[in-house]
CSV table of C-alpha atoms in Angstrom, one decimal:
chain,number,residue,atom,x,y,z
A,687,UNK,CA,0.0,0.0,0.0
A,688,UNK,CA,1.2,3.8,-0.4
A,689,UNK,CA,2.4,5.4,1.6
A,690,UNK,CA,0.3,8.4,2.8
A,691,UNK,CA,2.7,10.6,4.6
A,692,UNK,CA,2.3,14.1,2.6
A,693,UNK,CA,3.7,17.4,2.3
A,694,UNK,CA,1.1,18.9,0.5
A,695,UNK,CA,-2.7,18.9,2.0
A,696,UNK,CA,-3.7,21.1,-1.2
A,697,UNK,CA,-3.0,23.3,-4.1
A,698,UNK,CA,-4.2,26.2,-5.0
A,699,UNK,CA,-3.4,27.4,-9.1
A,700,UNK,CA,-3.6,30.8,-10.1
A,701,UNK,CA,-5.7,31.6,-13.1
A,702,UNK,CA,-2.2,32.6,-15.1
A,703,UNK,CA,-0.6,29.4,-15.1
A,704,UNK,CA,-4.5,27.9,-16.6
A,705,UNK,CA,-3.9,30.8,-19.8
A,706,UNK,CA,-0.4,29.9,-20.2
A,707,UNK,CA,-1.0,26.1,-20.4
A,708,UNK,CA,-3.7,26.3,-22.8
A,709,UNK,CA,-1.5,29.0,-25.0
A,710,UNK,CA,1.2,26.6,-24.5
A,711,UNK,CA,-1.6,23.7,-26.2
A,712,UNK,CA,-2.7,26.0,-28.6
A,713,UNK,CA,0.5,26.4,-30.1
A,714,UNK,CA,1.9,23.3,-30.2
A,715,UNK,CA,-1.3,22.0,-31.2
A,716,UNK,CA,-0.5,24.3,-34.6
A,717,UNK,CA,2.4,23.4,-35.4
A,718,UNK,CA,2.6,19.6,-34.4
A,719,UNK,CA,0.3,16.5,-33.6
A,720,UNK,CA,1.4,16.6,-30.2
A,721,UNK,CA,-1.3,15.5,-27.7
A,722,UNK,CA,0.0,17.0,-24.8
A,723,UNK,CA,2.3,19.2,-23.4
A,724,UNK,CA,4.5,19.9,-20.7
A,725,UNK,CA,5.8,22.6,-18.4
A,726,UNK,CA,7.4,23.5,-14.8
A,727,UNK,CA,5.3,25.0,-12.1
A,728,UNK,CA,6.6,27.9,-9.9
A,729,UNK,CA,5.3,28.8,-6.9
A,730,UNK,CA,5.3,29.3,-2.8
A,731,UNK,CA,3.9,27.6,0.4
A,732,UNK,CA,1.0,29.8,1.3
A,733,UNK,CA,0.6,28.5,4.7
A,734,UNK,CA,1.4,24.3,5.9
A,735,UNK,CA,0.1,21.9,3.7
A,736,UNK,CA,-0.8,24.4,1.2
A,737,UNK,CA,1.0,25.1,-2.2
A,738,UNK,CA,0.2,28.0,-4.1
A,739,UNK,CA,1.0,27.8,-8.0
A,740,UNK,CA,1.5,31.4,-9.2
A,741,UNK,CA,3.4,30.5,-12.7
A,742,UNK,CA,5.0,28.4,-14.8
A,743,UNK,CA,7.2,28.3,-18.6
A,744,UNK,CA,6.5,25.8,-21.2
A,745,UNK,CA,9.2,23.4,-21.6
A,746,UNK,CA,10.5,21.3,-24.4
A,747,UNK,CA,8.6,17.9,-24.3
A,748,UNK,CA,8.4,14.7,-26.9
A,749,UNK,CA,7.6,11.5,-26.8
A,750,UNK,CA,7.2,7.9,-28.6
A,751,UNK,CA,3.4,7.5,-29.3
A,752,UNK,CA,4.2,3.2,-29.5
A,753,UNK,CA,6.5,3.5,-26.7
A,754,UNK,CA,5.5,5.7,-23.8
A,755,UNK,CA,9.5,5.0,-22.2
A,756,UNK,CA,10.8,7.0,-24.8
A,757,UNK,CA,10.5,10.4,-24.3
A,758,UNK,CA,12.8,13.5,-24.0
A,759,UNK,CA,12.4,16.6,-21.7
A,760,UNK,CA,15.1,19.6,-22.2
A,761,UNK,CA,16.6,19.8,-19.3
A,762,UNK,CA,18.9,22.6,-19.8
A,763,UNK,CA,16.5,24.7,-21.2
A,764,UNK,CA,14.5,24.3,-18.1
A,765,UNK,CA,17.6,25.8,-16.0
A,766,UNK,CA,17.9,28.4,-18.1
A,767,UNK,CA,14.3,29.7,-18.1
A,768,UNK,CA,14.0,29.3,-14.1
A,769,UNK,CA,17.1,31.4,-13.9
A,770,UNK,CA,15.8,34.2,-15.8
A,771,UNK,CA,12.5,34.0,-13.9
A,772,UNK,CA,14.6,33.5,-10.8
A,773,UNK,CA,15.8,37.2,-11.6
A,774,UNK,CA,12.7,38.3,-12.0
A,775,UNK,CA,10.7,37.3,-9.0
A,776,UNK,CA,13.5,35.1,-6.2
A,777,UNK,CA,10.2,34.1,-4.2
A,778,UNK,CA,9.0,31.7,-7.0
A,779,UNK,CA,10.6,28.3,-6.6
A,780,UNK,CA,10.4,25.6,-9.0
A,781,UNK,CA,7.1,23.6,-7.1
A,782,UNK,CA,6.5,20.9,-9.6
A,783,UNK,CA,5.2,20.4,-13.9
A,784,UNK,CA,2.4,20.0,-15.4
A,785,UNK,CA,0.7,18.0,-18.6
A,786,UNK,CA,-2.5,18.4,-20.3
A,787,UNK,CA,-3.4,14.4,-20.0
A,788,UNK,CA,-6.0,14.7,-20.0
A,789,UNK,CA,-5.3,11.8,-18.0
A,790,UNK,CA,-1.9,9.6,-16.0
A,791,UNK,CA,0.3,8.5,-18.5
A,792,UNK,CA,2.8,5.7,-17.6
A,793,UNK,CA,6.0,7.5,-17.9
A,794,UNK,CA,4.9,10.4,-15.6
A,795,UNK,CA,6.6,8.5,-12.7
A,796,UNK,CA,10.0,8.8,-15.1
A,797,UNK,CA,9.2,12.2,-15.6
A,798,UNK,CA,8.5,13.3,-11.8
A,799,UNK,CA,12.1,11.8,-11.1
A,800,UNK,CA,14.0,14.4,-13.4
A,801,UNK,CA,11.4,17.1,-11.8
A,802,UNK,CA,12.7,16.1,-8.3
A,803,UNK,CA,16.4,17.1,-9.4
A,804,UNK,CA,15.2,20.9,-9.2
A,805,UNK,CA,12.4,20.1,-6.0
A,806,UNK,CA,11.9,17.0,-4.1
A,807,UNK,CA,8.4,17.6,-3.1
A,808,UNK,CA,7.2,17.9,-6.9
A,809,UNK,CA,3.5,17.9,-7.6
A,810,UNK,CA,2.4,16.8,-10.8
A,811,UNK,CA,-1.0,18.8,-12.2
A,812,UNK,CA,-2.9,18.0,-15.0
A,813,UNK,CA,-4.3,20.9,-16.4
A,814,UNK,CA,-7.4,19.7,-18.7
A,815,UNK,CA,-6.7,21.9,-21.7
A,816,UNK,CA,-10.2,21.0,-23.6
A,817,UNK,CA,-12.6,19.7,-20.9
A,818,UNK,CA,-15.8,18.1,-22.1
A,819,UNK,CA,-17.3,18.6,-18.4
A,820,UNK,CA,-18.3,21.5,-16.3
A,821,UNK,CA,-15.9,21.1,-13.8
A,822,UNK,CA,-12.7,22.2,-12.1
A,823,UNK,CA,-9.7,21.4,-14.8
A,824,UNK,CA,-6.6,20.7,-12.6
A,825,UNK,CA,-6.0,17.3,-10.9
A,826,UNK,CA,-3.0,17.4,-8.7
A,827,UNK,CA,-0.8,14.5,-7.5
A,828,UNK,CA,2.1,13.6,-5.6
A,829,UNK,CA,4.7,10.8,-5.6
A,830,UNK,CA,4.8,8.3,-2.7
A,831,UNK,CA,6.6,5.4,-2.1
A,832,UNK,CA,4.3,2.3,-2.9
A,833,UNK,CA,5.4,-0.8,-0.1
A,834,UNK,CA,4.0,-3.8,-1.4
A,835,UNK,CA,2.9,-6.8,0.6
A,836,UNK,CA,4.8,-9.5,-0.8
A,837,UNK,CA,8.1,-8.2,0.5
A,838,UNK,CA,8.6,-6.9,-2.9
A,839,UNK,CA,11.0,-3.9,-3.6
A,840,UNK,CA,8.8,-0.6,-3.1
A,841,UNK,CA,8.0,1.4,-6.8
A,842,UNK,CA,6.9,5.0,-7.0
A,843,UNK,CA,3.3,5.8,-7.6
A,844,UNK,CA,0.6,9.4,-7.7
A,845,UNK,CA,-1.4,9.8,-5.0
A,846,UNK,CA,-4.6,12.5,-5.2
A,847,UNK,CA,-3.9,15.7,-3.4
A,848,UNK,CA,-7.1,17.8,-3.3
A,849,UNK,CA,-6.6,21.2,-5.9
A,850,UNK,CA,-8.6,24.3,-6.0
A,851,UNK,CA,-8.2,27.8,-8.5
A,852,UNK,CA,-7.7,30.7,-6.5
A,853,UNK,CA,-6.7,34.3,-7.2
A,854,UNK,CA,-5.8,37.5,-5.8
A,855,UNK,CA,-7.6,40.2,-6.3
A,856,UNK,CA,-5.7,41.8,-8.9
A,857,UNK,CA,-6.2,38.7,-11.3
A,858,UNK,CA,-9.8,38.5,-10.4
A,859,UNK,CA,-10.1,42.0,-12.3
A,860,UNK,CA,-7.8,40.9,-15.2
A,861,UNK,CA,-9.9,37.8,-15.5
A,862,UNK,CA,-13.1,39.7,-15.8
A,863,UNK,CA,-11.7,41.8,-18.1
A,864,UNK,CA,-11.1,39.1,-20.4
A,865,UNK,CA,-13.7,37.6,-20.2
A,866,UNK,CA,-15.4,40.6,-21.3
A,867,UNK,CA,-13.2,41.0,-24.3
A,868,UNK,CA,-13.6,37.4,-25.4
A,869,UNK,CA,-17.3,37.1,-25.1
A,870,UNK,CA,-18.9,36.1,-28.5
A,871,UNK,CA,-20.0,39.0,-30.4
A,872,UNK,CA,-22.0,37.4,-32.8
A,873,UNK,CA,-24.7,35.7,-30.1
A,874,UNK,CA,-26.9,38.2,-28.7
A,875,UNK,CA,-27.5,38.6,-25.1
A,876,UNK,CA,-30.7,36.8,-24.1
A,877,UNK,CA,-28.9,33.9,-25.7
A,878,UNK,CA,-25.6,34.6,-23.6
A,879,UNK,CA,-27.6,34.6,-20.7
A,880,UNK,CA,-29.7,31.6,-21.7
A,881,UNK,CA,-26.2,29.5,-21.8
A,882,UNK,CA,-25.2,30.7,-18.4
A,883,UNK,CA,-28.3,29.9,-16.9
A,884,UNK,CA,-28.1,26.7,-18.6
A,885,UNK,CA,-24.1,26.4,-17.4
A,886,UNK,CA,-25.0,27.4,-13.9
A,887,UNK,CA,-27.6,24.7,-14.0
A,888,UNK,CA,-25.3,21.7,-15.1
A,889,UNK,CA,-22.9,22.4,-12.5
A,890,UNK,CA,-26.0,22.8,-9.6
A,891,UNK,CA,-27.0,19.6,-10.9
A,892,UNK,CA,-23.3,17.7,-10.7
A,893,UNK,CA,-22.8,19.1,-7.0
A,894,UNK,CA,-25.9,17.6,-6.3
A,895,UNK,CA,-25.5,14.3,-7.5
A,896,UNK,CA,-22.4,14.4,-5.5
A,897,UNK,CA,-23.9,15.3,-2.3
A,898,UNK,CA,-26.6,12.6,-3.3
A,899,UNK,CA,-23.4,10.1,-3.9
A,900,UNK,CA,-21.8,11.4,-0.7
A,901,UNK,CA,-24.6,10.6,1.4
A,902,UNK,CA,-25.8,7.2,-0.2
A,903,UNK,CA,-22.1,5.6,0.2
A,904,UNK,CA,-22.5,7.6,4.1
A,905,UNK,CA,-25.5,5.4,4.9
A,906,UNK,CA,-24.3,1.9,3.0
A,907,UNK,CA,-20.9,2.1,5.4
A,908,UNK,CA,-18.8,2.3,2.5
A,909,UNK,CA,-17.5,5.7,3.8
A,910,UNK,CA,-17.2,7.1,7.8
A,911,UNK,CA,-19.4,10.2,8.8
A,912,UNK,CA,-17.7,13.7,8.1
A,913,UNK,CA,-19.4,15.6,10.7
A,914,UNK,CA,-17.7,18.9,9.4
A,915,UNK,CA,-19.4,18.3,5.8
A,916,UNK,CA,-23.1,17.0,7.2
A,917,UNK,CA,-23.4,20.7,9.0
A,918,UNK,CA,-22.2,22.3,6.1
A,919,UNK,CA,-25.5,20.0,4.2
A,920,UNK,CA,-27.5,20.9,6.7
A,921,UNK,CA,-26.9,24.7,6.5
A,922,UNK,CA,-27.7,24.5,2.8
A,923,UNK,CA,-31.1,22.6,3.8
A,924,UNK,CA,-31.9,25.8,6.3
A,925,UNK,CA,-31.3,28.2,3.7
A,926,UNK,CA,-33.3,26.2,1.3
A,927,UNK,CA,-36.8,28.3,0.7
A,928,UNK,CA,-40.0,26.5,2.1
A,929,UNK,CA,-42.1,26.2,-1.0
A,930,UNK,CA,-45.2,25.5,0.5
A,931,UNK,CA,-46.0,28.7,2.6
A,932,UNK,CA,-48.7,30.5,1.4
A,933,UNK,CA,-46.2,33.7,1.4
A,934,UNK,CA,-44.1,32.2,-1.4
A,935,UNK,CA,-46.3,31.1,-3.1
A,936,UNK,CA,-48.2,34.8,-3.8
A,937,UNK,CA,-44.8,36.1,-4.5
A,938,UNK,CA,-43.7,33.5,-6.8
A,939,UNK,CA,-47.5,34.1,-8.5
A,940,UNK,CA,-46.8,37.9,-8.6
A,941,UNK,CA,-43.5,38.0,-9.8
A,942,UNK,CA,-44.5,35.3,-12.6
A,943,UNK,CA,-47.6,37.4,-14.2
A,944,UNK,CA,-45.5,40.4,-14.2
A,945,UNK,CA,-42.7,38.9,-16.2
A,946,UNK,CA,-45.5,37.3,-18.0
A,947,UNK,CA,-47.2,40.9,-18.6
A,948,UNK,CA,-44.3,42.3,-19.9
A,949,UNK,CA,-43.3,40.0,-22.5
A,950,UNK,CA,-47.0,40.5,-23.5
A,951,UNK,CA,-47.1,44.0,-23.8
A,952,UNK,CA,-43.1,43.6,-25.7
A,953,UNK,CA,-44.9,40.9,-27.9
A,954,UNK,CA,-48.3,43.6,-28.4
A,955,UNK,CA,-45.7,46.7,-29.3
A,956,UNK,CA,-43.3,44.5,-31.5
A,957,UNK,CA,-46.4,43.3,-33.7
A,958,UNK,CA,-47.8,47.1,-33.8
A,959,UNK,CA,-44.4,48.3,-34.9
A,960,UNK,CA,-44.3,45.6,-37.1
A,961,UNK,CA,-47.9,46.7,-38.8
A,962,UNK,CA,-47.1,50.2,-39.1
A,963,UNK,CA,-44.0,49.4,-41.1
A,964,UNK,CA,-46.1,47.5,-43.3
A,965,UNK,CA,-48.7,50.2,-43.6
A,966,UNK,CA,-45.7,52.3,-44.7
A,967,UNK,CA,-44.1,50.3,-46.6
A,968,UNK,CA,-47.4,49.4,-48.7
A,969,UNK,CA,-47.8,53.6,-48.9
A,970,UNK,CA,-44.2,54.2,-50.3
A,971,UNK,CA,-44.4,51.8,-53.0
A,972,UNK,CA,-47.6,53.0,-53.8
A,973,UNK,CA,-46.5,56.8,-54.1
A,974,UNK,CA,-43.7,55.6,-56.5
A,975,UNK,CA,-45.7,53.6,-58.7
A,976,UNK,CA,-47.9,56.5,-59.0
A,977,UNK,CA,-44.6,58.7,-59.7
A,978,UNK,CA,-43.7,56.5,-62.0
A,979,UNK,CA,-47.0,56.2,-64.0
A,980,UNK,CA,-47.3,60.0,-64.1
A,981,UNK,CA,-43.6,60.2,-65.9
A,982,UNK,CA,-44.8,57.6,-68.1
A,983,UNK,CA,-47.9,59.0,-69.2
A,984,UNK,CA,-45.7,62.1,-69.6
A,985,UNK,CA,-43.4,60.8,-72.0
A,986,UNK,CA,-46.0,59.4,-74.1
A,987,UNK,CA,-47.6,62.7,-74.5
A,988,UNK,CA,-44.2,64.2,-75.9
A,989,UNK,CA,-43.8,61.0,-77.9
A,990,UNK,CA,-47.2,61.8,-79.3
A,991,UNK,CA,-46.5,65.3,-79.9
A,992,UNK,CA,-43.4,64.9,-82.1
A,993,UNK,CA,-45.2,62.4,-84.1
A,994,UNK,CA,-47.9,64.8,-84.9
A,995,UNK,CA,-45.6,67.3,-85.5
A,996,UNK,CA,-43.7,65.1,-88.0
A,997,UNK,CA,-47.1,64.3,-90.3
A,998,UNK,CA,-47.7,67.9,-90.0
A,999,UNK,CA,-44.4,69.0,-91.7
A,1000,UNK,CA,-44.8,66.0,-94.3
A,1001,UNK,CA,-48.3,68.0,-95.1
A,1002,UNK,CA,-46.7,71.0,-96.0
């Protein structure tokens, strides 16, 4: 069994490092058939237990689809990036790398052991660079030392460590910022907010599921009582509205027919507007066809008027 002696109770990754690794994706992804890539985290110890991951720098990575033992990872080009970033900012240590799995691959282990040349607490995170779920990205792990029953010689193996994206306030503001910038023009807003709502709804519905899990494996045995996280539950339940008091009810009623008014009285003005363009429409085309008749009849009265004046001259 591993062994479950850790350094690090959890780690916290800064919204920079996410943009960097999935610019890093984006451009290998370009110029190669690479399916993932690879990079060195830097970073602090926030507080014990908890590692904060502040940056990181792509690094140069290949490897044998057939054979996942051949790979090669550019070592020197790793010291010479942390050395520049090193001058830039002394407080951010080399904490660990990354990969875009999206998934364990069986060389990480190989991997980790050059990492642990620059830190020997390195945390491997896999940074899902085009999730398919609603969910948090990063899965972080550690290496432990693996003691096998059989008297076996131990091996190396990744044990979960719990991760979590966390910012300062600074990047909270750049983060909003771009997501302003990189918002869809070309969808209008009720459909925006449409796919939020719908967003917001998916991930409600995945977090309760889990609770649902949580509590069904609680009451089968298969896992001990968390007192801290069944308070938590139950101050969600107290904050829950009751749905059956006459108050709510009249609100909920109130509020309904008033949204419900208002798109009536939008859908009454759009189909009056709608009319009187029409009307005006009908009335412009009917000016010009009179406009156009008049010039008509015109021309055929001067078209008239030479030919009479022609059989008049032939006359004389």
């Amino acid at each position: 069994m591993p062994s479950t002696d850790l350094l690090v109770s959890n780690v916290v990754v800064h919204p920079l490092v996410l943009l960097s690794v999935v610019d890093h994706f984006n451009r290998m992804g370009k110029i190669g058939n690479q399916k993932r890539v690879v990079g060195v985290l830097l970073g602090a110890w926030r507080s014990k237990g908890v590692l904060d991951v502040s940056n990181s720098f792509a690094v140069p990575f290949d490897e044998d689809d057939n054979d996942k033992s051949v790979w090669f990872l550019d070592h020197d080009y790793l010291e010479n990036m942390y050395g520049m970033f090193k001058k830039v900012n002394a407080r951010e240590k080399i904490v660990g790398w990354y990969h875009t799995g999206p998934k364990l691959h069986r060389n990480d282990v190989a991997i980790n052991e050059l990492i642990r040349r620059y830190c020997a607490s390195s945390v491997l995170v896999i940074i899902d660079a085009k999730p398919q779920h609603l969910k948090i990205p990063t899965e972080a792990y550690i290496a432990v030392e693996e003691v096998h029953d059989d008297g076996t010689p131990t091996s190396k193996t990744f044990e979960h460590v719990p991760s979590e994206i966390g910012a300062e306030e600074a990047e909270e503001v750049g983060v909003e910022h771009l997501l302003r910038d990189i918002k869809d023009t070309t969808i209008g807003t009720l459909s925006q907010r449409i796919t939020n709502q719908l967003q917001g709804l998916k991930g409600f519905n995945s977090q309760i599921q889990n609770i649902h899990n949580y509590l069904d494996e609680v009451t089968s045995g298969k896992l001990p009582v968390n007192h801290q996280i069944i308070y938590n539950l139950q101050d969600i339940f107290n904050l829950l509205p009751d749905v059956g008091m006459p108050e709510f009810i009249r609100s909920l009623s109130i509020k309904t027919n008033d949204q419900m008014l208002a798109i009536y009285l939008a859908a009454m003005i759009r189909s009056v507007i709608a009319l009187h363009n029409l009307i005006n429409n009908k009335i412009t085309n009917r000016d010009a066809e009179k406009k156009e008749g008049k010039k008509d009849e015109k021309k055929e009265k001067k078209d008239e008027a030479k030919v009479d004046d022609k059989e008049k001259e032939k006359l004389k």
